[in-house]
């Protein structure tokens, strides 16, 4: 199952930083991910060390004006927390200067800077 993790537009994060993503930026991020041998983790929030991993981003693809992630090895307790609506939203972190995905952060009570992506979409997967 593919999950929308980012879209084109300009966004302000909770620290006041402004980010703009174009379709070209999203395509470059997906292309860079396809070349990388390292998987980006799925984490709670936005931890500085990108850990502990709750699962991994298996692949990225661009679909229209969004970029979508396919996940693997999501911990059962993480899926349960999402099914229970403890975490509903997601937010990405990008490595500065390289336009590569650092992690997908699962958010609880804090709204994402990038709205309109819908709820997290892996709670019912068997993988």
Short mmCIF file of C-alpha atoms in Angstrom, two decimals, residues 4-123:
data_model
loop_
_atom_site.label_atom_id
_atom_site.label_comp_id
_atom_site.label_asym_id
_atom_site.label_seq_id
_atom_site.Cartn_x
_atom_site.Cartn_y
_atom_site.Cartn_z
CA UNK A 4 1.19 10.06 0.58
CA UNK A 5 4.08 11.59 2.57
CA UNK A 6 4.62 14.98 0.85
CA UNK A 7 3.14 17.25 -1.78
CA UNK A 8 4.09 20.26 -3.80
CA UNK A 9 3.74 23.69 -2.22
CA UNK A 10 5.28 26.00 0.36
CA UNK A 11 5.03 25.10 4.05
CA UNK A 12 6.09 26.52 7.42
CA UNK A 13 7.17 24.10 10.15
CA UNK A 14 6.57 24.59 13.89
CA UNK A 15 9.96 26.32 14.22
CA UNK A 16 9.04 28.90 11.58
CA UNK A 17 11.25 27.44 8.84
CA UNK A 18 9.75 27.70 5.35
CA UNK A 19 10.13 24.89 2.80
CA UNK A 20 9.03 24.73 -0.82
CA UNK A 21 8.64 21.48 -2.73
CA UNK A 22 8.18 21.45 -6.50
CA UNK A 23 7.23 18.42 -8.57
CA UNK A 24 10.87 18.34 -9.71
CA UNK A 25 12.00 18.24 -6.05
CA UNK A 26 9.70 15.31 -5.35
CA UNK A 27 10.89 13.45 -8.46
CA UNK A 28 14.53 14.04 -7.51
CA UNK A 29 13.83 12.72 -4.00
CA UNK A 30 12.23 9.56 -5.43
CA UNK A 31 15.07 9.08 -7.93
CA UNK A 32 17.70 9.58 -5.21
CA UNK A 33 15.94 7.04 -3.01
CA UNK A 34 15.93 4.47 -5.77
CA UNK A 35 19.72 4.80 -6.07
CA UNK A 36 20.38 4.53 -2.33
CA UNK A 37 21.20 1.23 -0.65
CA UNK A 38 20.09 2.56 2.75
CA UNK A 39 16.45 2.68 3.78
CA UNK A 40 14.98 5.65 5.64
CA UNK A 41 13.40 4.79 8.98
CA UNK A 42 9.82 5.34 10.08
CA UNK A 43 10.03 6.98 13.52
CA UNK A 44 7.85 8.62 16.15
CA UNK A 45 8.04 12.41 15.81
CA UNK A 46 11.27 13.90 14.47
CA UNK A 47 14.09 12.51 16.63
CA UNK A 48 17.57 13.93 16.05
CA UNK A 49 19.10 10.48 15.72
CA UNK A 50 16.37 9.04 13.44
CA UNK A 51 15.79 6.23 15.93
CA UNK A 52 14.41 4.00 17.15
CA UNK A 53 13.04 2.75 13.85
CA UNK A 54 9.42 1.57 13.88
CA UNK A 55 9.85 0.26 10.33
CA UNK A 56 11.41 1.29 7.03
CA UNK A 57 10.57 3.07 3.80
CA UNK A 58 10.91 0.41 1.12
CA UNK A 59 10.36 2.67 -1.92
CA UNK A 60 9.24 6.12 -3.05
CA UNK A 61 7.25 7.14 -6.11
CA UNK A 62 5.78 10.36 -7.44
CA UNK A 63 2.05 10.32 -8.11
CA UNK A 64 0.78 13.60 -9.55
CA UNK A 65 1.73 16.39 -7.14
CA UNK A 66 2.56 14.03 -4.26
CA UNK A 67 5.32 11.64 -3.30
CA UNK A 68 4.27 8.32 -1.82
CA UNK A 69 6.10 5.80 0.34
CA UNK A 70 5.79 2.06 0.51
CA UNK A 71 6.73 0.66 3.93
CA UNK A 72 8.18 -2.58 5.21
CA UNK A 73 8.85 -4.24 8.56
CA UNK A 74 6.51 -1.99 10.55
CA UNK A 75 6.43 -3.13 14.17
CA UNK A 76 3.10 -4.71 15.20
CA UNK A 77 2.77 -2.39 18.20
CA UNK A 78 3.24 0.62 15.90
CA UNK A 79 0.46 -0.62 13.61
CA UNK A 80 -1.74 -1.08 16.68
CA UNK A 81 -1.03 2.49 17.88
CA UNK A 82 -2.07 3.79 14.47
CA UNK A 83 -5.22 1.66 14.38
CA UNK A 84 -6.04 3.13 17.83
CA UNK A 85 -5.55 6.67 16.41
CA UNK A 86 -2.64 7.43 18.78
CA UNK A 87 -0.76 8.55 15.66
CA UNK A 88 -2.71 9.80 12.65
CA UNK A 89 -0.41 11.97 10.60
CA UNK A 90 3.05 11.86 9.13
CA UNK A 91 5.77 14.33 8.36
CA UNK A 92 9.01 13.92 6.45
CA UNK A 93 12.53 15.05 7.24
CA UNK A 94 14.84 15.69 4.28
CA UNK A 95 18.63 15.79 4.38
CA UNK A 96 19.63 19.38 3.55
CA UNK A 97 21.55 19.92 0.34
CA UNK A 98 20.98 16.39 -0.99
CA UNK A 99 17.18 16.24 -1.34
CA UNK A 100 17.16 12.75 0.14
CA UNK A 101 14.60 11.37 2.58
CA UNK A 102 15.96 11.23 6.15
CA UNK A 103 12.88 9.75 7.82
CA UNK A 104 9.10 9.63 7.93
CA UNK A 105 7.91 10.84 11.33
CA UNK A 106 4.63 9.61 12.79
CA UNK A 107 2.78 12.43 14.56
CA UNK A 108 0.30 12.22 17.40
CA UNK A 109 -1.18 15.45 18.75
CA UNK A 110 0.94 17.83 16.66
CA UNK A 111 -0.45 18.70 13.25
CA UNK A 112 1.96 18.37 10.33
CA UNK A 113 3.29 21.47 8.57
CA UNK A 114 2.18 19.85 5.31
CA UNK A 115 -1.57 19.30 5.58
CA UNK A 116 -3.81 17.41 3.20
CA UNK A 117 -1.95 14.09 3.09
CA UNK A 118 -4.52 12.06 4.99
CA UNK A 119 -4.03 9.52 7.74
CA UNK A 120 -1.10 7.11 7.88
CA UNK A 121 -1.78 4.22 5.53
CA UNK A 122 -0.10 1.08 6.79
CA UNK A 123 -1.98 0.05 9.92
#
